GROMACS .gro file of N, CA, C and O in nm:
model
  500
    1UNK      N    1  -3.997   1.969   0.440
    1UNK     CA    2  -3.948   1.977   0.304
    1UNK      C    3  -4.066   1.963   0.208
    1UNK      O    4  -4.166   1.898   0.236
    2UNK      N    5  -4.049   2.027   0.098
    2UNK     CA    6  -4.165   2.007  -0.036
    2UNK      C    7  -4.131   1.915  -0.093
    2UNK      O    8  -4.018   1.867  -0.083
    3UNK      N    9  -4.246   1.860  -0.184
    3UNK     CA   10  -4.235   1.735  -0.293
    3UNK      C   11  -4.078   1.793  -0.380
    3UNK      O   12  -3.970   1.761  -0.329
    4UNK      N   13  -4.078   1.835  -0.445
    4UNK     CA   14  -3.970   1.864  -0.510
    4UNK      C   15  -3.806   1.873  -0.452
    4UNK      O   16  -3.716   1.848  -0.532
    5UNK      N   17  -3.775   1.907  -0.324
    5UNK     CA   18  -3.674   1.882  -0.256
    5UNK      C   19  -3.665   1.758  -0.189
    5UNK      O   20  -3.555   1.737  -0.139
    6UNK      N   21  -3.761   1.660  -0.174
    6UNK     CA   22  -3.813   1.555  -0.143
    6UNK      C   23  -3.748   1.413  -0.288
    6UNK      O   24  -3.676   1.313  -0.281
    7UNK      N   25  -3.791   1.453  -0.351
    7UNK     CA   26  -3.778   1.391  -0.489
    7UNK      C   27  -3.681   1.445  -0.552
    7UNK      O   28  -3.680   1.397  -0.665
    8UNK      N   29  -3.574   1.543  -0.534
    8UNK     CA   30  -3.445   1.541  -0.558
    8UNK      C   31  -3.354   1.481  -0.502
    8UNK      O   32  -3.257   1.435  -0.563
    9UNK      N   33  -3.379   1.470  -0.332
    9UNK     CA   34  -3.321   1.339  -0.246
    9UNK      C   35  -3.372   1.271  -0.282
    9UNK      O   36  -3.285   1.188  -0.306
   10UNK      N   37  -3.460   1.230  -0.311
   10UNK     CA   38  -3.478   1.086  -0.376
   10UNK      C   39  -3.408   1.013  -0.495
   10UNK      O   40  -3.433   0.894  -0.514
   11UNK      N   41  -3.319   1.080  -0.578
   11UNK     CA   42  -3.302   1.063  -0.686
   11UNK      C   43  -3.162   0.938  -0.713
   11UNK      O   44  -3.047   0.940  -0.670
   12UNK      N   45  -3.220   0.857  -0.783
   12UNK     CA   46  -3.076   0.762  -0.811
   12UNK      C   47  -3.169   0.622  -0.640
   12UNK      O   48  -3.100   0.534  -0.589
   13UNK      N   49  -3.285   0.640  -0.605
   13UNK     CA   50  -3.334   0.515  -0.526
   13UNK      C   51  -3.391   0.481  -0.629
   13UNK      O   52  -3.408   0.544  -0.733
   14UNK      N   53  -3.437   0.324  -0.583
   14UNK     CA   54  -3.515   0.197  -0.678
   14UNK      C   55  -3.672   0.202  -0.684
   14UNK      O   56  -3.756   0.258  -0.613
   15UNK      N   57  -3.675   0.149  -0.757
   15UNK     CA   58  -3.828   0.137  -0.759
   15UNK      C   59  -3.988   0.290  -0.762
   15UNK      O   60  -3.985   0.378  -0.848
   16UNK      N   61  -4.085   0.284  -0.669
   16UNK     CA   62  -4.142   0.362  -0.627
   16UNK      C   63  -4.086   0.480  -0.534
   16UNK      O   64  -4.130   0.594  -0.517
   17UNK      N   65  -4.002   0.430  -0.494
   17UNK     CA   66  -3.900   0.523  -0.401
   17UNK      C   67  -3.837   0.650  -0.456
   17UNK      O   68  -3.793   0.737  -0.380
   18UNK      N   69  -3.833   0.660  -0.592
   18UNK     CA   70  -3.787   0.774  -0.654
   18UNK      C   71  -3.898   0.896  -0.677
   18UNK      O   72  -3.900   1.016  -0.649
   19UNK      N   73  -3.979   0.814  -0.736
   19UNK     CA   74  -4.114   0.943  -0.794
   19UNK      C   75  -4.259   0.941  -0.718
   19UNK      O   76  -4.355   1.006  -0.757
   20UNK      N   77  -4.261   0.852  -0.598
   20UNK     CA   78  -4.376   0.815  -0.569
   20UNK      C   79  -4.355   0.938  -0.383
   20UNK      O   80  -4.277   0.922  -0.289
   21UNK      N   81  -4.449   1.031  -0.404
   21UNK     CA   82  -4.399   1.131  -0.313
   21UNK      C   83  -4.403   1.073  -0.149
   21UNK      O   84  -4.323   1.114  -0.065
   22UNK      N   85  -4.512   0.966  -0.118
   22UNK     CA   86  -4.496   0.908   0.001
   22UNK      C   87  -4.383   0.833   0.029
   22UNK      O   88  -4.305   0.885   0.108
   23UNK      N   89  -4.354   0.720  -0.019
   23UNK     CA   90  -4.284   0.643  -0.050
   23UNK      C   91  -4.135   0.682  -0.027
   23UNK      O   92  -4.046   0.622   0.032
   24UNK      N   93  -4.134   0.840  -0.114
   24UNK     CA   94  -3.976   0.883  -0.173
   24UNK      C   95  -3.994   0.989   0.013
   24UNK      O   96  -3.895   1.024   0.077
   25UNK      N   97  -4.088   1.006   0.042
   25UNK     CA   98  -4.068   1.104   0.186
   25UNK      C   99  -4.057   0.984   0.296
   25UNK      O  100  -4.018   1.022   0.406
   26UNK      N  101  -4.084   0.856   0.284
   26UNK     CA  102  -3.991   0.746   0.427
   26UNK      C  103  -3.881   0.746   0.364
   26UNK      O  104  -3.807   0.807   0.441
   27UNK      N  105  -3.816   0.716   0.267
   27UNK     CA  106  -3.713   0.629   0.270
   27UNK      C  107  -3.562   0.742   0.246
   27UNK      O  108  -3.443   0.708   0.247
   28UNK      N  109  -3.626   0.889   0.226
   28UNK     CA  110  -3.513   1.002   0.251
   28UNK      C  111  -3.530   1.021   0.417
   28UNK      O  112  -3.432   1.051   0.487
   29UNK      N  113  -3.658   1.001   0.471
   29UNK     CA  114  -3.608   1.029   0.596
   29UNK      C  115  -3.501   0.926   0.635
   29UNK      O  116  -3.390   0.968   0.667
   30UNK      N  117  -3.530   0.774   0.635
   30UNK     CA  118  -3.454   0.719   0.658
   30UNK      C  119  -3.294   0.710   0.606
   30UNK      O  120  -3.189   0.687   0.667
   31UNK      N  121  -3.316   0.732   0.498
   31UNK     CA  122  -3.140   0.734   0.461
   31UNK      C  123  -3.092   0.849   0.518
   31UNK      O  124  -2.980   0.824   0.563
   32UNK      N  125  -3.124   0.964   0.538
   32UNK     CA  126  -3.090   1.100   0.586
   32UNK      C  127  -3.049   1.050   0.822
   32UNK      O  128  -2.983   1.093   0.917
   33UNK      N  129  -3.132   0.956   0.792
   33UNK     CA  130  -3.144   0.933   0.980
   33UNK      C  131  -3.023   0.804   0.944
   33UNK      O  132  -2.971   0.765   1.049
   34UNK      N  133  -2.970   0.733   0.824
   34UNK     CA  134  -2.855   0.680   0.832
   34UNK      C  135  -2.727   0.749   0.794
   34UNK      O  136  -2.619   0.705   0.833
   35UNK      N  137  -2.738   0.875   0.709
   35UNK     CA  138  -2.609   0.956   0.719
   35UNK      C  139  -2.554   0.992   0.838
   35UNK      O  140  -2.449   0.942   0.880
   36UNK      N  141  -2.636   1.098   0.910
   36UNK     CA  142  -2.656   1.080   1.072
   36UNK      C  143  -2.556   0.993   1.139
   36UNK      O  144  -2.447   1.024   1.188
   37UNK      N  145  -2.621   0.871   1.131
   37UNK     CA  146  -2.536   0.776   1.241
   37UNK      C  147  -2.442   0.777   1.181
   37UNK      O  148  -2.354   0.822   1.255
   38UNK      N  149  -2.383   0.742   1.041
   38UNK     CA  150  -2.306   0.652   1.005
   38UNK      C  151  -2.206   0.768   1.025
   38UNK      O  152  -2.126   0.734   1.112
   39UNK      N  153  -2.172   0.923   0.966
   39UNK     CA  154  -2.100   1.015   1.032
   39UNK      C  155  -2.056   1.012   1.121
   39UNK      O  156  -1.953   1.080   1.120
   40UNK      N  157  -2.086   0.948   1.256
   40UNK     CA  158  -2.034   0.932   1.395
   40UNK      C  159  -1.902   0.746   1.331
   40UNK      O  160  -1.782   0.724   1.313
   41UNK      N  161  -2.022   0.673   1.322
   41UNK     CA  162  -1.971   0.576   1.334
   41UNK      C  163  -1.834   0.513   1.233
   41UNK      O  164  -1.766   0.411   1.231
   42UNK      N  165  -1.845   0.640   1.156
   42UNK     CA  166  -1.722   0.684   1.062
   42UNK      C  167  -1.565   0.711   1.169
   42UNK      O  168  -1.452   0.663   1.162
   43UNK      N  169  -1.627   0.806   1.261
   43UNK     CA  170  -1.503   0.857   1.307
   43UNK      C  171  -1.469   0.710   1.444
   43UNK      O  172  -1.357   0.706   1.496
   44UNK      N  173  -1.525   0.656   1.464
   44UNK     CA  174  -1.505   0.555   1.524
   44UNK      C  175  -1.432   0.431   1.461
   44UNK      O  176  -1.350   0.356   1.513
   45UNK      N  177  -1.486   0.432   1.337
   45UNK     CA  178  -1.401   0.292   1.270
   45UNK      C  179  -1.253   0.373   1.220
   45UNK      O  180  -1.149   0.308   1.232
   46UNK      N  181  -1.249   0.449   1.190
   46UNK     CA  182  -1.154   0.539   1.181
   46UNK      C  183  -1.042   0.488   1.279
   46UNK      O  184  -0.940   0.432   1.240
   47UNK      N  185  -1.066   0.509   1.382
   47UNK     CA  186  -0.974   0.544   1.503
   47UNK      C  187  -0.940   0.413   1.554
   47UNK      O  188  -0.842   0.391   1.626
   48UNK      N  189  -1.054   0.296   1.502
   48UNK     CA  190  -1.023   0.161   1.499
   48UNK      C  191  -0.943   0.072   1.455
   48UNK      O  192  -0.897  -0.037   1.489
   49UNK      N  193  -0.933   0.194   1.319
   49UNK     CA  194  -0.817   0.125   1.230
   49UNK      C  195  -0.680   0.198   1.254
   49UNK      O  196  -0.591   0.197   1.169
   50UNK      N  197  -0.674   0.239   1.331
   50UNK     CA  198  -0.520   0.351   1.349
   50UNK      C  199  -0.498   0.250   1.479
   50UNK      O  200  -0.405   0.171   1.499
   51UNK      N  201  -0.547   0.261   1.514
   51UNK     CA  202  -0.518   0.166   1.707
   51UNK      C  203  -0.484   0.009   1.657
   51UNK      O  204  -0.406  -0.069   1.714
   52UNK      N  205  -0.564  -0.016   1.534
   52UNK     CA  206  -0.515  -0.160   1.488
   52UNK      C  207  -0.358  -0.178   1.454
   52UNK      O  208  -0.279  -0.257   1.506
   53UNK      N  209  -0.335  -0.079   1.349
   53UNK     CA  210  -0.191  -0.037   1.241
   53UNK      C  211  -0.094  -0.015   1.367
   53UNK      O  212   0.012  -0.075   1.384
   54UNK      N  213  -0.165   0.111   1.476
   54UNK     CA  214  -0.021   0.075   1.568
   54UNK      C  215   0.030  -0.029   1.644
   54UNK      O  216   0.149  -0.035   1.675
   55UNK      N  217  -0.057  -0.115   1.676
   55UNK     CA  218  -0.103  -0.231   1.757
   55UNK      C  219   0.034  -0.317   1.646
   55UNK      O  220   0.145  -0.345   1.692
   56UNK      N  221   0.006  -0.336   1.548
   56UNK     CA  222   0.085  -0.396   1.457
   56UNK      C  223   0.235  -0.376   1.430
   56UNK      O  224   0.333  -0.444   1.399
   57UNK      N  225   0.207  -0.272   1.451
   57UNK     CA  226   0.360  -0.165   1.420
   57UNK      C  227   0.456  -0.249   1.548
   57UNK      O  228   0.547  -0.332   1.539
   58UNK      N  229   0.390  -0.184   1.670
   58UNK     CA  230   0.456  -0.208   1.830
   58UNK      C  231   0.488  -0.345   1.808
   58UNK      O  232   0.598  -0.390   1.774
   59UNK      N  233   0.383  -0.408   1.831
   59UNK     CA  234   0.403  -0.572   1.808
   59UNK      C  235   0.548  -0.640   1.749
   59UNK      O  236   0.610  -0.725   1.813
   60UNK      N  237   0.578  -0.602   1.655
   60UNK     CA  238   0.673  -0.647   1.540
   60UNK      C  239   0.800  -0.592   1.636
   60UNK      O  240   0.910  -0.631   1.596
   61UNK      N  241   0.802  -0.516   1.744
   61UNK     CA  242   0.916  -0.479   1.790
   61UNK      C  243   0.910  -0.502   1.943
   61UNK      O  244   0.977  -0.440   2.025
   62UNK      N  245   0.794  -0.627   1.977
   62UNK     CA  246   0.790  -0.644   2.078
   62UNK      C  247   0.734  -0.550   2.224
   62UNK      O  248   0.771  -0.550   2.341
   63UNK      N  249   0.657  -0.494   2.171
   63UNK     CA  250   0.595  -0.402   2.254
   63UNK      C  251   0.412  -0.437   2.241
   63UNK      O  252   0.357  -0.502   2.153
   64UNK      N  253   0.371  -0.393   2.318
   64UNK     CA  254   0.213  -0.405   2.295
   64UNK      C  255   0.136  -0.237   2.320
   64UNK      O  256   0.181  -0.149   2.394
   65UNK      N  257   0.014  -0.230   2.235
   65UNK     CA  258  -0.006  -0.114   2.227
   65UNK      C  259  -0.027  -0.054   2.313
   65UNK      O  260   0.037   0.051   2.304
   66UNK      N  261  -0.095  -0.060   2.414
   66UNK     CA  262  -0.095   0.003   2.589
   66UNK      C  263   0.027   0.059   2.614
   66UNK      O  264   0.062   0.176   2.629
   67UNK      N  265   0.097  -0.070   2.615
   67UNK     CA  266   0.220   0.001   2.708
   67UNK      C  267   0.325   0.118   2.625
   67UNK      O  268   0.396   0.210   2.664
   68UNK      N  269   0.293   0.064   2.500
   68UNK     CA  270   0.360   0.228   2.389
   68UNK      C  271   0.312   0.322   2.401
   68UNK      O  272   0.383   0.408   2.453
   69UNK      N  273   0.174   0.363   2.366
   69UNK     CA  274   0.140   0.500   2.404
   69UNK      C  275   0.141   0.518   2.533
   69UNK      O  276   0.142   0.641   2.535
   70UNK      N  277   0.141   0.489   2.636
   70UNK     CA  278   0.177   0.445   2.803
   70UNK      C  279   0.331   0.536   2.789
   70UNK      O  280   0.339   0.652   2.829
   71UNK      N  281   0.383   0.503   2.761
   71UNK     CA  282   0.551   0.545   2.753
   71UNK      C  283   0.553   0.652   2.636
   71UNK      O  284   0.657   0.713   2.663
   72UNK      N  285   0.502   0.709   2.527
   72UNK     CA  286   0.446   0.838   2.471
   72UNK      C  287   0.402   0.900   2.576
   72UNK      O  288   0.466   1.006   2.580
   73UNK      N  289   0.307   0.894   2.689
   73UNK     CA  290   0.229   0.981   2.738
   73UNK      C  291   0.396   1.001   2.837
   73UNK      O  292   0.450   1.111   2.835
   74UNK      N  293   0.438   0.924   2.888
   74UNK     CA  294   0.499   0.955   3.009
   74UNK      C  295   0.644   1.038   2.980
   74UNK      O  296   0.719   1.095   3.060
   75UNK      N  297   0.655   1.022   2.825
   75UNK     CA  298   0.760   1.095   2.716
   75UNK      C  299   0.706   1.219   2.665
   75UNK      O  300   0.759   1.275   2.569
   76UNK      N  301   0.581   1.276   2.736
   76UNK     CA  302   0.518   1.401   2.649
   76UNK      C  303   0.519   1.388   2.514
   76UNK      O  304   0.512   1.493   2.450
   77UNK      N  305   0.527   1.285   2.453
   77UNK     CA  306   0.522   1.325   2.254
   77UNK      C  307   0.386   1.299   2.223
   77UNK      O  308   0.336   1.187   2.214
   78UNK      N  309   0.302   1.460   2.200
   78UNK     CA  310   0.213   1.439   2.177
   78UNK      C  311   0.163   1.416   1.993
   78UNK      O  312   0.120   1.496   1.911
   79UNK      N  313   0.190   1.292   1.987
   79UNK     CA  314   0.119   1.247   1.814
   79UNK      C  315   0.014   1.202   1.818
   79UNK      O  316  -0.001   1.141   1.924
   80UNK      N  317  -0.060   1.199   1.765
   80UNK     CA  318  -0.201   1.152   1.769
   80UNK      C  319  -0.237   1.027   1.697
   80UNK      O  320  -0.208   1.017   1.578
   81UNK      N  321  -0.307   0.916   1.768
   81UNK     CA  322  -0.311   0.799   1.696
   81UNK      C  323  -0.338   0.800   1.482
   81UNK      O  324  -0.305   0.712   1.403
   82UNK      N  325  -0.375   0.872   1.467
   82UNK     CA  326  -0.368   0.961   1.283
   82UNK      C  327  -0.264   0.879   1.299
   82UNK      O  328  -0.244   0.760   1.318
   83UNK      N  329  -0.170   1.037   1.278
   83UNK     CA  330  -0.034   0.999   1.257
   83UNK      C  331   0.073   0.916   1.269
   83UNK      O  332   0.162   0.907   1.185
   84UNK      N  333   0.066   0.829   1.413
   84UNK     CA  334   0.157   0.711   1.447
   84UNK      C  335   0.097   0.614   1.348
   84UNK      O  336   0.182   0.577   1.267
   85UNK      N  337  -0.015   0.565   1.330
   85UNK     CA  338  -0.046   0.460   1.236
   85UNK      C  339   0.017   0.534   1.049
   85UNK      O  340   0.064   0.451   0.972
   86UNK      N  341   0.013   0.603   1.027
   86UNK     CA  342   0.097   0.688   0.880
   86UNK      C  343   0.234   0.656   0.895
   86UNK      O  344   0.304   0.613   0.804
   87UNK      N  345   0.292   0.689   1.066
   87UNK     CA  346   0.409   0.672   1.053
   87UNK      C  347   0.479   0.494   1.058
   87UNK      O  348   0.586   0.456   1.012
   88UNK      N  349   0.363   0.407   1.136
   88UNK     CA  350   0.399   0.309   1.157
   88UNK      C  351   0.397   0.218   1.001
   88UNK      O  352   0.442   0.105   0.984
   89UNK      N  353   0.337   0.295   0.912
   89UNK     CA  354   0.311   0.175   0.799
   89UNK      C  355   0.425   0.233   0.719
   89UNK      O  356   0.507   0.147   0.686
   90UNK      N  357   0.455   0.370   0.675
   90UNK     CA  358   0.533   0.449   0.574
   90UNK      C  359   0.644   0.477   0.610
   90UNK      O  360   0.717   0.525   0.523
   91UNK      N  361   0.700   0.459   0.751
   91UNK     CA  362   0.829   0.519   0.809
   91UNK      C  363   0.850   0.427   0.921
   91UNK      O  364   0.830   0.456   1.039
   92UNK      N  365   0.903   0.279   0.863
   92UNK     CA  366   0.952   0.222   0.948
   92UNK      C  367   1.045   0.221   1.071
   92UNK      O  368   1.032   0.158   1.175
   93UNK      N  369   1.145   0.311   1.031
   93UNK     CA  370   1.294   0.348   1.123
   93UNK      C  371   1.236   0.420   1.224
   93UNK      O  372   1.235   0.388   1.343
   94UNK      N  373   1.162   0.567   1.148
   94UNK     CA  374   1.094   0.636   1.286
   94UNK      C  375   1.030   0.586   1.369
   94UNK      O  376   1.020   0.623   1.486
   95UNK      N  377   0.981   0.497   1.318
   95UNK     CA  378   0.848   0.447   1.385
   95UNK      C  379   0.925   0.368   1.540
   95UNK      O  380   0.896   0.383   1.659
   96UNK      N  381   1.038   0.277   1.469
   96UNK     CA  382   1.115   0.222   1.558
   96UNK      C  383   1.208   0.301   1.708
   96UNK      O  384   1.252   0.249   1.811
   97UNK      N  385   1.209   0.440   1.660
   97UNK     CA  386   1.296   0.536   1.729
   97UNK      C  387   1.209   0.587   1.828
   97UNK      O  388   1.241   0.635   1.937
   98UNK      N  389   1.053   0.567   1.763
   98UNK     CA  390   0.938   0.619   1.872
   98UNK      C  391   0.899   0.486   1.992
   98UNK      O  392   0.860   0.514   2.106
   99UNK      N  393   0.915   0.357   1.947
   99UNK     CA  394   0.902   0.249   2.020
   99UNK      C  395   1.006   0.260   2.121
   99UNK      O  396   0.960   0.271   2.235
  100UNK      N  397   1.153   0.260   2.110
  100UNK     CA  398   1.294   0.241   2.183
  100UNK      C  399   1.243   0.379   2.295
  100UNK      O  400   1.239   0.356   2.416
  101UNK      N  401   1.212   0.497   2.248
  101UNK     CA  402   1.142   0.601   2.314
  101UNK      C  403   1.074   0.562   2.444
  101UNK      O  404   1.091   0.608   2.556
  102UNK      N  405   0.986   0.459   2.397
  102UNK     CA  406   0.880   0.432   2.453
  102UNK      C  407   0.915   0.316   2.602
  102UNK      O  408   0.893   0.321   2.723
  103UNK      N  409   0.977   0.221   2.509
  103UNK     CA  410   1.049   0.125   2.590
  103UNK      C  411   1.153   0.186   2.706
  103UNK      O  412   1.157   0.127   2.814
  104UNK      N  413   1.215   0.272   2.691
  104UNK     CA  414   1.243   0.350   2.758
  104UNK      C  415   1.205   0.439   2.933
  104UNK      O  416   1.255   0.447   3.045
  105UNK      N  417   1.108   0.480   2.871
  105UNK     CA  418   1.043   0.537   2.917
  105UNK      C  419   0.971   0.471   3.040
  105UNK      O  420   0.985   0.502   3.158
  106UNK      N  421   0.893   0.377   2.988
  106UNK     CA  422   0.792   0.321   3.115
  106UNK      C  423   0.891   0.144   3.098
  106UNK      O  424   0.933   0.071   3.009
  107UNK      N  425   0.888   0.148   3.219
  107UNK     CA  426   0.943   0.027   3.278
  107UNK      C  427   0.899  -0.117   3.216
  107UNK      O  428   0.973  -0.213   3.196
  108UNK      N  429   0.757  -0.106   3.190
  108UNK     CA  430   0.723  -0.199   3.178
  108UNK      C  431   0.730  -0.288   3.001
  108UNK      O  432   0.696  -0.398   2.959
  109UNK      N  433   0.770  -0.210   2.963
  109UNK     CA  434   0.822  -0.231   2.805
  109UNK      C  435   0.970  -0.321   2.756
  109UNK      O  436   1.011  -0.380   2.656
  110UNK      N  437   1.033  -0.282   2.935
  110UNK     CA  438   1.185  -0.380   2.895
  110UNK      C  439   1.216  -0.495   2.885
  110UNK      O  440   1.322  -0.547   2.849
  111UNK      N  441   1.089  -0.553   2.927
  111UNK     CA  442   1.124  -0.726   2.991
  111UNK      C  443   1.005  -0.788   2.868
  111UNK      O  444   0.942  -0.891   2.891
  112UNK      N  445   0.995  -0.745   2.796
  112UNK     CA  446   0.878  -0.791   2.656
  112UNK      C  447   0.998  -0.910   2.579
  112UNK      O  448   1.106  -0.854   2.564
  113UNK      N  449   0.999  -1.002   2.548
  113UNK     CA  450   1.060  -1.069   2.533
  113UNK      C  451   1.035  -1.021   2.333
  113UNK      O  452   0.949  -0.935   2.311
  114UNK      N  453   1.094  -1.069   2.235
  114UNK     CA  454   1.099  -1.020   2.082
  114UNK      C  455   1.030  -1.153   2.059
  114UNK      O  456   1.063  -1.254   2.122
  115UNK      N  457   0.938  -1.152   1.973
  115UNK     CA  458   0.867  -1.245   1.927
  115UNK      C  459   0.949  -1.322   1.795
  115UNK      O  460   1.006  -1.267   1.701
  116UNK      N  461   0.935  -1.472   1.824
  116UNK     CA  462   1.010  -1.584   1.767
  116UNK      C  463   0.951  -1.633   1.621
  116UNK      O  464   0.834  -1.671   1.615
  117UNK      N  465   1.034  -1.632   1.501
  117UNK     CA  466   0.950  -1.654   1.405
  117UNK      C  467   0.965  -1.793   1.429
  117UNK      O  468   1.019  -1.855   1.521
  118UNK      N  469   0.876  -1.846   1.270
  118UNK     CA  470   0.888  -2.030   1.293
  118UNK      C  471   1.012  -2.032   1.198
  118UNK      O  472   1.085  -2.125   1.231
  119UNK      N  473   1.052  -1.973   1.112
  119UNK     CA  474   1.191  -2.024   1.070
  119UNK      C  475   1.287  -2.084   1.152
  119UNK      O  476   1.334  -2.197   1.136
  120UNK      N  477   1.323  -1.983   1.267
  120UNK     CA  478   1.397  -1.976   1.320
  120UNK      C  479   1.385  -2.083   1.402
  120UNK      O  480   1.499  -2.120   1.429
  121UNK      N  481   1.285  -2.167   1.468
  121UNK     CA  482   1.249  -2.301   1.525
  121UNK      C  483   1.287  -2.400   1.467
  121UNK      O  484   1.210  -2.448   1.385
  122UNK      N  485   1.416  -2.463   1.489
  122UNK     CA  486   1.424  -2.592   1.461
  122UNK      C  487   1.447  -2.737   1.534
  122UNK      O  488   1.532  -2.760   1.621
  123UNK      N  489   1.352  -2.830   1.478
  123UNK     CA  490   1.340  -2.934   1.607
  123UNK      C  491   1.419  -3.068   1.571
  123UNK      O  492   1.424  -3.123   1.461
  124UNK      N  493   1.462  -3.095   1.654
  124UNK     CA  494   1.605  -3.222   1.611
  124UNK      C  495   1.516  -3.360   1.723
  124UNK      O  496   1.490  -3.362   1.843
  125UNK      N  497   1.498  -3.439   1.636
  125UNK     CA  498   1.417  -3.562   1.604
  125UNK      C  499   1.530  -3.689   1.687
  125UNK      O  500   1.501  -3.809   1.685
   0.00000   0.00000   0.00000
């Protein structure tokens, strides 16, 4: 790259880093070698947070996330973790119709016992 395409990426850094042509040619390489990674590591936190939301979703209905998409796969419904986390936060009922699906499906989903709130615990003294 030339000084001038150099120092247009540079533009909006601190200090010497903007107009100083050595200076402004490390620290675009480097931010340019952190777009790079962080692009990958984008689609990873991504997919981190969808596996979390369904994780959450299942949970609340007594299922755990393994064994739901476990019972999706063995139900052919192919949704993609995207979408089940959209559906698990915005479309409660469906979401529930895809769990019962699920539970269904693979064996190991029936004997999940429903998780106990503390209201509902009361202790006689």
């Amino acid at each position: 790259m030339n000084k001038k395409e150099i120092l247009k990426l540079a533009k909006g850094f601190r200090g010497r880093a903007k107009n100083c042509i050595r200076i402004a040619r490390e620290r675009v390489e480097k931010a340019l070698q952190y777009s790079y990674r962080d692009r990958r590591n984008k689609k990873r936190d991504m997919r981190s947070l969808w596996i979390q939301r369904i994780n959450a979703g299942t949970r609340q209905h007594g299922v755990n996330y393994g064994n739901f998409m476990h019972g999706l796969m063995k139900e052919n419904i192919q949704l993609n973790r995207k979408v089940l986390s959209e559906i698990s936060m915005h479309e409660p009922y469906s979401f529930k119709a895809l769990v019962d699906i699920s539970r269904n499906a693979f064996p190991g989903n029936k004997n999940v016992v429903l998780p106990t709130r503390k209201a509902d615990i009361s202790i006689n003294v």
